[in-house]
XYZ file of C-alpha atoms in Angstrom:
747
model
C 119.066 67.149 70.251
C 118.879 68.038 73.964
C 119.649 71.647 74.722
C 120.774 70.954 78.300
C 122.691 68.455 80.454
C 122.046 67.435 84.073
C 124.650 66.988 86.822
C 125.003 66.942 90.605
C 127.355 69.657 91.829
C 128.418 70.138 95.478
C 128.120 73.588 96.991
C 131.887 73.663 97.559
C 132.521 73.293 93.831
C 130.000 75.992 93.012
C 131.660 78.389 95.439
C 135.107 77.565 94.061
C 133.897 78.204 90.504
C 132.454 81.551 91.577
C 135.780 82.455 93.203
C 137.586 81.498 90.000
C 134.963 83.406 87.980
C 133.946 80.310 86.061
C 130.351 81.089 87.141
C 129.012 84.595 86.747
C 125.809 86.559 86.718
C 124.802 87.692 83.208
C 123.027 90.933 82.461
C 119.825 88.915 82.728
C 118.974 89.415 86.379
C 119.792 91.986 88.981
C 122.084 91.112 91.923
C 119.408 91.464 94.605
C 119.090 88.759 97.261
C 116.249 87.377 99.322
C 115.229 88.758 102.696
C 117.429 87.262 105.408
C 114.607 85.009 106.601
C 114.643 83.252 103.211
C 118.383 82.681 103.557
C 117.795 81.202 107.000
C 115.170 78.815 105.575
C 117.546 77.752 102.791
C 120.271 76.773 105.258
C 117.730 74.987 107.425
C 116.563 72.933 104.413
C 120.128 72.060 103.414
C 121.010 71.104 107.001
C 118.031 68.737 107.158
C 118.775 67.272 103.745
C 115.580 68.597 102.161
C 115.402 69.327 98.426
C 116.400 72.936 97.771
C 115.549 73.369 94.103
C 117.837 73.238 91.089
C 120.224 75.609 89.385
C 120.041 76.462 85.699
C 123.258 77.532 83.966
C 124.026 78.621 80.429
C 127.365 77.742 78.901
C 127.674 80.968 76.984
C 131.160 81.014 75.492
C 130.798 84.776 76.025
C 133.787 87.084 75.870
C 132.501 89.421 78.563
C 129.539 91.312 79.892
C 128.994 89.112 82.960
C 128.954 90.374 86.505
C 130.416 88.518 89.450
C 128.349 87.556 92.437
C 129.159 89.603 95.499
C 130.784 93.003 95.344
C 134.442 92.191 94.818
C 136.460 92.537 91.581
C 136.363 89.808 88.899
C 139.398 87.664 88.021
C 138.289 86.428 84.592
C 135.363 86.139 82.202
C 132.862 83.553 83.585
C 132.115 80.474 81.494
C 128.700 79.720 83.004
C 125.881 82.202 83.414
C 123.234 81.661 86.085
C 119.849 81.696 84.414
C 117.823 80.505 87.415
C 118.795 79.997 91.058
C 120.738 83.238 91.397
C 119.051 84.072 94.718
C 119.961 80.696 96.223
C 123.534 80.683 94.952
C 124.172 84.301 95.910
C 122.840 83.628 99.414
C 125.013 80.523 99.829
C 128.111 82.271 98.562
C 127.533 85.334 100.741
C 127.135 83.327 103.953
C 129.836 80.720 103.363
C 132.371 83.337 102.262
C 131.200 86.088 104.630
C 130.829 88.428 101.650
C 128.654 91.518 101.271
C 125.713 91.455 98.873
C 123.683 94.174 97.205
C 120.182 94.802 98.492
C 117.255 96.130 96.464
C 117.991 99.618 97.823
C 121.485 99.352 96.286
C 123.153 99.181 99.699
C 125.746 96.579 100.652
C 125.038 94.248 103.565
C 126.480 91.200 105.314
C 123.970 88.393 105.847
C 124.415 86.942 109.328
C 122.679 83.643 110.058
C 122.822 82.214 113.578
C 122.657 78.538 114.611
C 121.781 76.759 117.846
C 123.715 73.451 117.762
C 121.685 71.888 120.574
C 118.253 72.518 119.082
C 119.350 72.549 115.440
C 117.599 75.875 114.961
C 118.688 78.534 112.464
C 117.767 82.178 112.913
C 118.531 85.609 111.542
C 121.086 87.157 113.879
C 119.707 90.098 115.846
C 120.856 91.833 119.021
C 119.146 89.335 121.330
C 120.441 86.250 119.535
C 123.981 87.644 119.409
C 123.883 87.795 123.233
C 122.439 84.287 123.569
C 125.343 81.925 124.260
C 123.320 78.969 122.980
C 123.753 80.336 119.442
C 126.667 80.560 117.076
C 125.861 84.180 116.119
C 127.361 84.057 112.618
C 127.846 80.675 110.942
C 130.184 82.224 108.360
C 132.978 81.753 110.890
C 132.781 77.964 110.353
C 134.171 78.271 106.819
C 136.965 80.800 107.315
C 140.426 79.635 106.113
C 141.946 79.712 109.598
C 139.023 77.950 111.335
C 140.127 75.361 113.916
C 137.236 73.041 114.705
C 138.563 71.690 118.020
C 139.337 75.095 119.492
C 135.991 76.494 118.328
C 133.955 73.644 119.870
C 135.874 73.957 123.117
C 135.314 77.725 123.327
C 131.617 77.417 122.455
C 130.994 74.727 125.083
C 132.935 76.686 127.692
C 130.753 79.779 127.197
C 127.560 77.736 127.184
C 128.485 75.952 130.426
C 128.734 79.341 132.161
C 124.947 79.739 131.891
C 123.676 76.140 132.081
C 124.714 72.571 132.768
C 125.592 70.441 129.745
C 125.308 66.651 129.901
C 127.725 64.371 128.082
C 125.019 63.455 125.562
C 124.268 67.126 124.913
C 127.934 67.900 124.497
C 128.245 65.126 121.919
C 125.096 66.366 120.126
C 126.517 69.890 119.938
C 129.805 68.657 118.483
C 127.964 66.510 115.904
C 125.720 69.452 114.929
C 128.678 71.764 114.385
C 130.488 69.147 112.298
C 127.312 68.489 110.289
C 126.893 72.189 109.569
C 130.546 72.558 108.609
C 130.088 69.785 106.063
C 127.164 71.574 104.414
C 129.277 72.545 101.358
C 129.236 68.857 100.428
C 125.496 69.097 99.684
C 124.813 68.339 96.009
C 122.636 70.658 93.952
C 121.002 69.447 90.756
C 122.416 71.637 87.977
C 120.967 71.944 84.500
C 123.391 73.431 81.981
C 122.109 74.873 78.719
C 124.378 74.356 75.722
C 126.393 77.230 74.314
C 124.514 76.802 71.030
C 121.339 78.133 72.674
C 120.889 81.770 71.707
C 120.117 84.633 74.091
C 116.479 84.914 73.018
C 115.864 81.268 73.899
C 117.636 81.800 77.217
C 115.283 84.667 77.958
C 112.282 82.530 77.033
C 113.440 79.635 79.219
C 114.009 82.027 82.082
C 110.459 83.381 81.779
C 108.897 79.928 81.474
C 110.576 78.326 84.467
C 109.638 81.334 86.581
C 106.198 81.814 85.069
C 104.397 80.091 87.947
C 104.325 80.965 91.608
C 105.849 84.152 93.010
C 109.353 83.909 91.544
C 109.020 86.800 89.104
C 106.505 89.480 88.250
C 105.689 90.932 84.851
C 108.247 93.714 85.278
C 110.934 91.037 85.724
C 109.858 89.416 82.479
C 110.191 92.698 80.610
C 113.557 93.381 82.243
C 114.635 89.983 80.963
C 113.800 90.942 77.400
C 115.561 94.260 77.869
C 118.667 92.389 79.029
C 118.737 90.532 75.732
C 117.578 93.171 73.263
C 118.321 96.489 74.987
C 120.804 96.038 77.806
C 121.630 99.744 77.891
C 118.010 100.598 78.646
C 117.862 98.253 81.627
C 121.122 99.635 82.992
C 119.796 103.188 82.615
C 116.708 102.308 84.675
C 118.812 100.768 87.429
C 121.279 103.668 87.509
C 118.446 106.200 87.706
C 116.924 104.308 90.646
C 120.290 103.981 92.367
C 121.019 107.714 92.027
C 117.543 108.556 93.333
C 118.322 106.941 96.689
C 121.057 109.318 97.844
C 121.554 113.098 97.637
C 124.045 114.159 95.013
C 127.080 116.282 95.780
C 126.462 119.342 93.646
C 125.548 117.373 90.515
C 122.187 116.926 88.830
C 120.501 113.697 89.934
C 117.029 112.177 90.244
C 117.181 112.360 94.054
C 114.060 113.876 95.606
C 112.016 113.767 98.819
C 108.845 112.226 97.381
C 109.791 108.830 95.979
C 112.789 106.521 95.677
C 111.606 104.820 92.502
C 112.534 101.230 91.750
C 113.619 100.195 88.253
C 110.232 98.495 87.907
C 108.405 101.755 88.607
C 110.445 103.704 86.078
C 109.856 100.858 83.621
C 106.113 101.400 84.103
C 106.594 105.055 83.219
C 108.508 104.121 80.058
C 105.906 101.555 79.016
C 103.039 103.955 79.744
C 104.561 106.712 77.622
C 105.841 104.495 74.799
C 103.003 102.013 74.382
C 100.153 103.734 76.278
C 99.768 100.564 78.325
C 99.430 100.010 82.048
C 98.991 96.240 82.251
C 102.499 94.832 82.016
C 101.091 91.360 81.329
C 100.136 92.594 77.861
C 103.414 94.401 77.297
C 105.736 91.383 77.340
C 104.092 89.878 74.255
C 104.080 93.255 72.516
C 107.802 93.740 73.129
C 108.555 90.284 71.753
C 106.835 91.435 68.579
C 104.309 88.590 68.769
C 101.700 88.749 66.032
C 98.242 88.714 67.616
C 96.825 86.579 64.775
C 99.569 83.989 64.224
C 101.271 83.986 67.622
C 104.646 84.070 65.861
C 107.345 86.538 66.917
C 108.140 89.184 64.319
C 111.685 90.602 64.720
C 110.804 93.760 62.762
C 107.788 94.411 64.944
C 109.861 93.749 68.052
C 112.482 96.265 66.972
C 109.756 98.809 66.304
C 108.389 98.386 69.841
C 111.846 98.722 71.369
C 112.436 101.842 69.274
C 109.338 103.352 70.897
C 110.692 102.315 74.299
C 114.085 103.907 73.661
C 112.538 107.197 72.616
C 110.125 107.236 75.550
C 112.740 106.291 78.139
C 114.920 109.226 77.139
C 112.002 111.475 78.150
C 111.197 109.487 81.305
C 114.766 109.668 82.630
C 115.328 113.285 81.577
C 116.112 115.100 84.842
C 114.538 118.362 83.672
C 111.257 116.549 83.025
C 111.485 114.592 86.284
C 112.036 117.549 88.591
C 109.620 119.869 86.794
C 106.962 117.197 87.235
C 107.774 116.785 90.948
C 107.191 120.527 91.326
C 103.549 119.753 90.476
C 103.307 117.800 93.728
C 104.614 120.817 95.617
C 102.093 122.997 93.797
C 99.396 120.657 95.130
C 100.621 121.196 98.697
C 102.558 117.961 99.144
C 106.003 118.247 100.677
C 107.620 114.837 100.961
C 107.451 111.070 101.233
C 105.649 111.204 104.588
C 102.649 112.696 102.782
C 102.615 110.079 100.005
C 100.207 107.165 100.439
C 100.420 105.883 96.845
C 103.621 105.853 94.813
C 101.580 104.551 91.882
C 99.764 107.905 91.801
C 103.140 109.634 91.350
C 104.339 107.326 88.572
C 101.052 107.398 86.663
C 100.758 111.181 87.015
C 104.290 111.434 85.606
C 103.199 109.428 82.565
C 100.313 111.835 81.959
C 102.658 114.811 82.383
C 105.026 113.363 79.752
C 102.192 112.554 77.360
C 101.085 116.171 77.634
C 104.441 117.814 76.952
C 105.772 115.255 74.458
C 102.773 113.970 72.515
C 100.554 117.056 72.652
C 103.187 119.800 72.859
C 101.555 121.463 75.863
C 103.491 124.244 77.585
C 105.369 122.823 80.587
C 103.988 125.334 83.071
C 100.426 124.706 81.979
C 100.984 120.949 82.077
C 102.440 121.151 85.569
C 99.324 122.978 86.734
C 97.018 120.366 85.199
C 99.027 117.518 86.759
C 99.028 119.257 90.162
C 95.233 119.148 90.004
C 95.131 115.555 88.764
C 97.631 114.331 91.356
C 95.758 116.036 94.209
C 92.527 114.352 93.102
C 94.063 110.901 92.563
C 96.117 110.953 95.785
C 93.186 112.134 97.922
C 90.687 109.627 96.521
C 93.091 106.662 96.394
C 92.457 106.364 92.661
C 95.400 104.000 92.145
C 95.274 102.126 95.450
C 93.088 99.204 94.404
C 93.778 97.491 91.041
C 96.083 100.338 89.931
C 96.937 98.815 86.539
C 93.265 98.394 85.623
C 92.416 101.913 86.732
C 95.287 103.517 84.832
C 94.646 101.394 81.752
C 91.152 102.922 81.683
C 92.571 106.426 82.186
C 95.063 105.962 79.362
C 92.243 104.841 77.092
C 90.527 108.183 77.708
C 93.542 110.289 76.699
C 94.685 108.129 73.798
C 94.212 109.670 70.330
C 92.764 113.006 71.442
C 92.802 115.703 68.816
C 94.738 118.433 70.614
C 96.462 119.620 73.748
C 93.311 121.554 74.677
C 91.327 118.322 74.520
C 93.963 116.569 76.677
C 93.810 119.243 79.401
C 90.020 119.254 79.223
C 89.923 115.465 79.630
C 92.133 115.565 82.732
C 89.887 118.208 84.286
C 86.825 116.195 83.354
C 88.263 113.177 85.207
C 88.694 115.373 88.260
C 85.212 116.879 88.023
C 83.451 113.548 87.631
C 85.276 112.303 90.751
C 85.057 115.362 93.000
C 81.324 115.929 92.856
C 79.303 117.875 95.404
C 78.374 114.574 97.068
C 82.063 113.720 97.380
C 82.774 116.944 99.273
C 79.698 116.826 101.503
C 79.270 113.095 102.107
C 82.163 110.918 100.939
C 85.115 112.977 102.148
C 83.744 113.609 105.677
C 83.056 109.880 106.032
C 86.572 108.999 104.786
C 88.016 111.360 107.396
C 86.365 109.220 110.086
C 89.489 107.144 110.622
C 92.454 106.833 112.953
C 94.800 105.637 110.190
C 97.990 107.683 110.382
C 98.647 107.298 106.643
C 95.187 108.096 105.341
C 95.094 109.695 101.850
C 92.427 112.104 103.086
C 94.600 113.178 106.033
C 97.474 113.945 103.669
C 95.076 115.862 101.413
C 93.967 117.953 104.397
C 97.584 118.648 105.344
C 98.380 119.572 101.738
C 95.345 121.869 101.751
C 96.599 123.724 104.820
C 99.917 124.262 103.044
C 98.189 125.515 99.883
C 96.067 127.911 101.963
C 99.219 129.264 103.645
C 97.967 128.217 107.062
C 100.070 128.625 110.192
C 100.467 125.874 112.736
C 97.772 126.037 115.383
C 98.650 128.574 118.098
C 101.731 129.647 116.111
C 102.699 132.484 113.758
C 104.876 130.090 111.697
C 103.449 128.834 108.422
C 103.184 125.085 107.904
C 104.824 125.351 104.490
C 107.955 126.800 106.095
C 108.013 124.240 108.908
C 107.692 121.097 106.795
C 111.096 120.572 105.225
C 111.807 116.881 104.473
C 115.524 117.630 104.145
C 115.805 118.658 107.813
C 116.006 115.883 110.374
C 116.449 117.001 113.966
C 116.070 115.252 117.298
C 112.584 116.764 117.451
C 110.208 117.218 114.543
C 109.566 120.949 114.140
C 105.912 120.101 113.656
C 103.917 117.608 115.709
C 100.339 116.378 115.598
C 98.635 117.354 118.843
C 95.567 115.713 120.381
C 93.041 118.532 120.677
C 91.299 116.451 123.329
C 94.291 114.778 125.060
C 94.165 111.042 125.568
C 94.391 111.232 129.362
C 91.501 113.703 129.456
C 89.311 111.530 127.207
C 90.067 108.402 129.221
C 88.986 110.324 132.289
C 85.726 111.021 130.485
C 85.244 107.308 129.777
C 86.517 107.344 126.162
C 89.034 104.479 126.076
C 88.820 103.229 122.478
C 92.094 104.269 120.819
C 90.391 104.330 117.435
C 88.154 107.083 118.797
C 90.910 108.888 120.684
C 93.239 108.884 117.668
C 90.671 110.027 115.125
C 92.120 112.301 112.428
C 89.643 114.975 113.535
C 91.217 115.010 117.011
C 94.622 116.102 115.697
C 96.009 119.478 114.713
C 99.567 120.507 113.736
C 101.451 122.448 116.416
C 105.068 123.332 117.140
C 106.727 120.803 119.408
C 107.359 123.257 122.297
C 103.622 124.032 122.346
C 102.819 120.332 122.249
C 104.971 119.732 125.320
C 103.493 122.766 127.058
C 99.918 121.625 126.408
C 100.653 118.105 127.607
C 97.626 116.408 129.158
C 95.646 119.530 129.989
C 91.932 119.510 129.155
C 91.188 121.819 126.215
C 88.988 124.025 128.397
C 92.164 124.861 130.356
C 94.776 125.315 127.638
C 92.756 126.763 124.750
C 91.395 130.057 126.188
C 94.873 131.251 127.168
C 96.252 130.447 123.710
C 93.246 132.009 121.974
C 93.736 135.203 123.973
C 97.103 135.728 122.281
C 95.358 136.283 118.927
C 93.152 139.099 117.670
C 89.561 138.404 116.714
C 90.341 138.387 112.996
C 93.394 136.130 113.479
C 91.338 133.785 115.623
C 88.576 133.522 113.047
C 91.018 132.808 110.226
C 92.959 130.203 112.233
C 89.774 128.501 113.394
C 88.515 128.461 109.819
C 91.712 126.972 108.414
C 92.037 124.392 111.179
C 88.358 123.453 110.872
C 87.526 124.233 114.498
C 83.975 125.126 115.565
C 83.528 128.107 117.880
C 83.972 127.013 121.526
C 84.814 123.560 120.225
C 86.129 122.364 123.567
C 82.641 122.663 125.077
C 81.148 120.220 122.545
C 80.612 116.548 123.416
C 83.550 114.650 121.945
C 81.478 112.607 119.472
C 79.751 115.737 118.221
C 83.076 117.574 117.964
C 84.462 114.828 115.704
C 81.451 115.003 113.398
C 81.499 118.795 113.200
C 85.233 119.012 112.636
C 85.198 116.405 109.883
C 82.597 118.442 107.999
C 84.780 121.540 108.339
C 87.955 119.686 107.370
C 86.232 118.569 104.188
C 85.310 122.173 103.427
C 88.904 123.306 104.025
C 90.083 120.711 101.513
C 87.406 121.852 99.073
C 88.498 125.457 99.522
C 92.115 124.513 98.765
C 90.996 122.518 95.736
C 89.041 125.480 94.367
C 92.072 127.684 94.903
C 94.320 125.159 93.141
C 91.888 124.977 90.246
C 91.566 128.747 90.127
C 87.811 128.440 90.647
C 87.893 130.694 93.701
C 90.545 132.778 95.399
C 91.008 132.423 99.127
C 89.860 135.984 99.737
C 86.632 135.383 97.847
C 85.341 133.007 100.499
C 86.189 135.359 103.364
C 83.112 137.023 104.948
C 82.505 140.702 104.062
C 83.571 143.370 106.564
C 81.205 145.269 108.864
C 81.527 148.351 106.680
C 80.553 146.371 103.568
C 77.549 144.832 105.317
C 76.316 148.165 106.620
C 76.738 149.786 103.225
C 74.546 147.079 101.687
C 71.782 147.527 104.225
C 69.496 144.848 105.618
C 68.861 141.986 103.216
C 67.872 138.352 103.327
C 71.372 137.611 104.610
C 72.036 140.694 106.802
C 70.178 142.014 109.873
C 70.977 144.941 112.238
C 70.177 145.052 115.982
C 70.924 148.000 118.224
C 71.516 145.880 121.345
C 71.544 142.320 122.597
C 69.759 142.725 125.928
C 69.078 146.413 126.737
C 65.905 148.212 125.665
C 67.158 151.650 124.602
C 63.813 153.234 125.457
C 63.808 152.012 129.084
C 67.553 151.545 129.597
C 66.802 148.191 131.224
C 67.445 144.576 130.237
C 64.505 143.302 128.226
C 63.708 139.733 127.246
C 62.219 141.048 124.003
C 65.718 142.151 122.937
C 67.035 138.623 123.516
C 64.115 137.177 121.575
C 64.642 139.588 118.676
C 68.285 138.592 118.238
C 67.592 134.868 118.676
C 64.740 134.979 116.123
C 67.173 136.323 113.531
C 69.815 133.694 114.340
C 67.271 130.861 114.162
C 65.923 132.302 110.901
C 69.395 132.305 109.362
C 70.053 128.721 110.550
C 66.808 127.530 108.979
C 67.440 129.319 105.682
C 70.698 129.953 103.831
C 72.697 131.514 106.651
C 73.483 135.175 107.171
C 75.060 137.770 109.429
C 73.598 139.612 112.425
C 75.287 142.877 113.454
C 74.664 143.894 117.078
C 75.431 147.511 117.861
C 74.011 148.865 114.581
C 70.664 150.641 114.296
C 68.069 149.780 111.647
C 69.185 152.744 109.533
C 72.837 151.589 109.598
C 74.020 154.024 112.304
C 76.847 152.465 114.316
C 75.903 152.596 118.009
C 78.445 150.153 119.422
C 77.938 147.569 122.151
C 78.472 149.890 125.111
C 74.763 150.233 125.832
C 74.479 146.536 126.705
C 76.693 147.151 129.742
C 78.788 143.994 129.731
C 82.041 144.299 131.736
C 84.039 142.982 128.753
C 83.619 141.404 125.345
C 84.249 137.867 126.626
C 81.277 138.196 128.952
C 79.057 139.453 126.148
C 80.174 136.654 123.805
C 79.622 134.029 126.499
C 76.183 135.492 127.227
C 75.179 135.074 123.578
C 76.578 131.531 123.436
C 74.605 130.557 126.534
C 71.453 132.038 125.028
C 71.869 129.995 121.848
C 72.696 126.858 123.827
C 69.679 127.201 126.126
C 67.074 128.599 123.724
C 67.967 127.105 120.316
C 70.174 124.145 121.130
C 73.801 123.233 121.736
C 73.997 121.331 118.450
C 73.797 124.634 116.548
C 76.770 126.305 118.262
C 79.282 125.119 115.610
C 77.184 126.891 112.981
C 77.171 130.279 114.723
C 80.386 132.354 114.702
C 80.356 135.509 116.867
C 83.289 137.921 116.974
C 83.911 141.617 117.584
C 85.136 144.191 115.069
C 85.934 147.900 115.069
C 83.703 150.264 113.108
C 83.665 154.089 113.309
C 85.517 154.068 116.656
C 82.969 151.670 118.124
C 82.950 147.910 118.713
C 80.346 145.840 116.902
C 79.398 142.208 117.550
C 79.229 140.343 114.251
C 77.343 137.030 114.436
C 77.886 135.005 111.233
C 75.524 132.036 110.849
C 75.884 129.058 108.544
C 72.886 127.061 107.293
C 71.991 124.696 110.122
C 72.199 120.877 109.955
C 68.562 120.441 110.954
C 65.483 122.478 111.868
C 66.200 125.046 114.611
C 63.335 125.824 116.994
C 63.477 128.791 119.376
C 62.298 128.182 122.930
C 60.018 131.053 124.041
C 58.727 130.214 127.487
C 56.881 126.933 127.026
C 56.571 127.342 123.272
C 58.820 126.051 120.513
C 58.705 128.602 117.677
C 60.024 128.254 114.136
C 61.488 131.202 112.193
C 62.780 131.542 108.649
C 64.690 134.381 107.051
C 63.128 135.615 103.829
C 63.644 138.909 101.988
C 64.938 141.361 104.573
C 62.695 140.089 107.395
C 62.421 137.085 109.686
C 59.060 135.327 109.447
C 57.479 132.790 111.791
C 55.903 129.654 110.356
C 53.131 127.680 112.031
C 51.318 124.366 111.667
C 51.592 122.633 108.326
C 53.839 125.402 107.040
C 56.565 124.275 109.434
C 56.328 120.633 108.321
C 56.299 121.535 104.643
C 59.299 123.836 104.998
C 61.332 121.319 107.019
C 60.601 118.537 104.513
C 61.670 120.801 101.655
C 64.732 122.323 103.380
C 66.090 119.358 105.350
C 64.583 116.449 103.414
């Protein structure tokens, strides 16, 4: 016996049946419509007489539980349920009746389709088309109850003739086109009607099968279909949660937040992940049907058991206390809102792991939040769930499934982080990933989150970034703007015209908008010194460290600046990561003070020099003094780094810098920079950090050196000499010793 009948039904009859509530939308699909361009294409196909698919109805004999199309109130219980073709029929009804429809963001909207009667062209009505007199801007007007065809054609032609001449043939063509469009409701759709004897499970199966090919439905839709039949309340809960997450609540608890507006499909993934420990939804549909893997036959008892797991898990997934406590983990990791989120999958999958920890392993919420903050930071920064997210998370779930304890679960999450964030990642991979101009780069967001975690201020500002980034505040100007360190106009004047180079991540820094306007197009050599002068030496060093800026960065060639800053940005992110993990406090990486260095005496990493240029025995400038200081700096660069204190005698007595006779500290600092540039090489300037500090009522020049990027040779007249720091002395290497050391140290 056939389970369906076939008939041809005109659009006008379908619309009348919807108005009379003989046709309704069952709790099988959601009332979301196509993009407007799809609606336009549908009307174009109907106008040209092309096939436009079929409609599948189910004669339910139901007493209730069906929703009407559109957003108006129902008159009666519908007799026919739309199983397939809901998008087409909803679109037709909305346009012909001029009714609002519900979009996927749960907002109501009128679909306006425009029509050019002379060309026969349909289009989505926008501002330009609405002003174009060749178009009927909204074809819904053609089917209003009080529509008068003659008066409409006359008015349309009158307006069109004001902008162009219309021949008699064109006038006739326009009238025919309008009449043809008005008669569109006479178009016959092929309708298949399933008998009322067909049960809901079969309806669900038919729905899945007819949509199983092409792009009509995804796996989440299939599962939602099953939920509509076997657990309607659960599907409604998912949709309500998603709806409430889109708008701020008025004093009531809600899932609204500034990180993600989750769709029902995304929350379904969280439920499935927690309940069944699955990520691939393609495997979940069969499991929820209770299909026996061996026989292929559905087992109702098994199906009910799977849905019982889903019900229990979804209560945890949609629990607002769980949801918001988890989102606090993102804040703990330095993230502040949707503008810093490059992967919503990372949020949903991290939420699943959070719930597994607190529900399945009984881990303390605070401890679990900390572990998830670490895991989310790692996964967001590395784009862990950007490519093939289901496959990646399926593998992650396999690692945490059936662990023996909460301790083992936490340890496994940290192990995942450690095996991803290796030393090579920090020193090679991350700097290379920062070499991009993409405005939504995961590594850029990780750097911004790191600045927030490290309590960094905006550049050239006393205000902290964490206080300035508030996603709830929307003003005419963003309180924080990304500023080109090397402005575009300046770079173009230097011959750099490639926007991908100009807009490199490494060329941006966060500033307050008034400062951004003030800086404008000025070259950095003009605007930076004045802004730097407003900060003390210690403030300047901290700000430069946090914002990954080399000393005198504006004097570097642009290409070299980008390379050097990317390396430093990667180290800032690493520093924030270590702080988040608790591996190192921010103060622990700060250089020791002058007093601490003097108290420790000269070592392999500390050297004292009485002066920079003056021989204290003769009172005159002496090249040997220059050479002595430069030897130490080169030795530190070639070894493991270190600190040179100028103005301190060999025995630790603080002499100060007065004997060198510079008119001011800027002159002395510039003198040292020029010496390094001329005698060791400009490439090493980013690795040498001079600044002045007070000690025993005197000023001391502290020169902190990082390990250099390559071998540093010191120019001494016509010679190129090579020095290495070892023990508490600086030694010179010659001949084969230089080659051997360089091969060992720099590879």
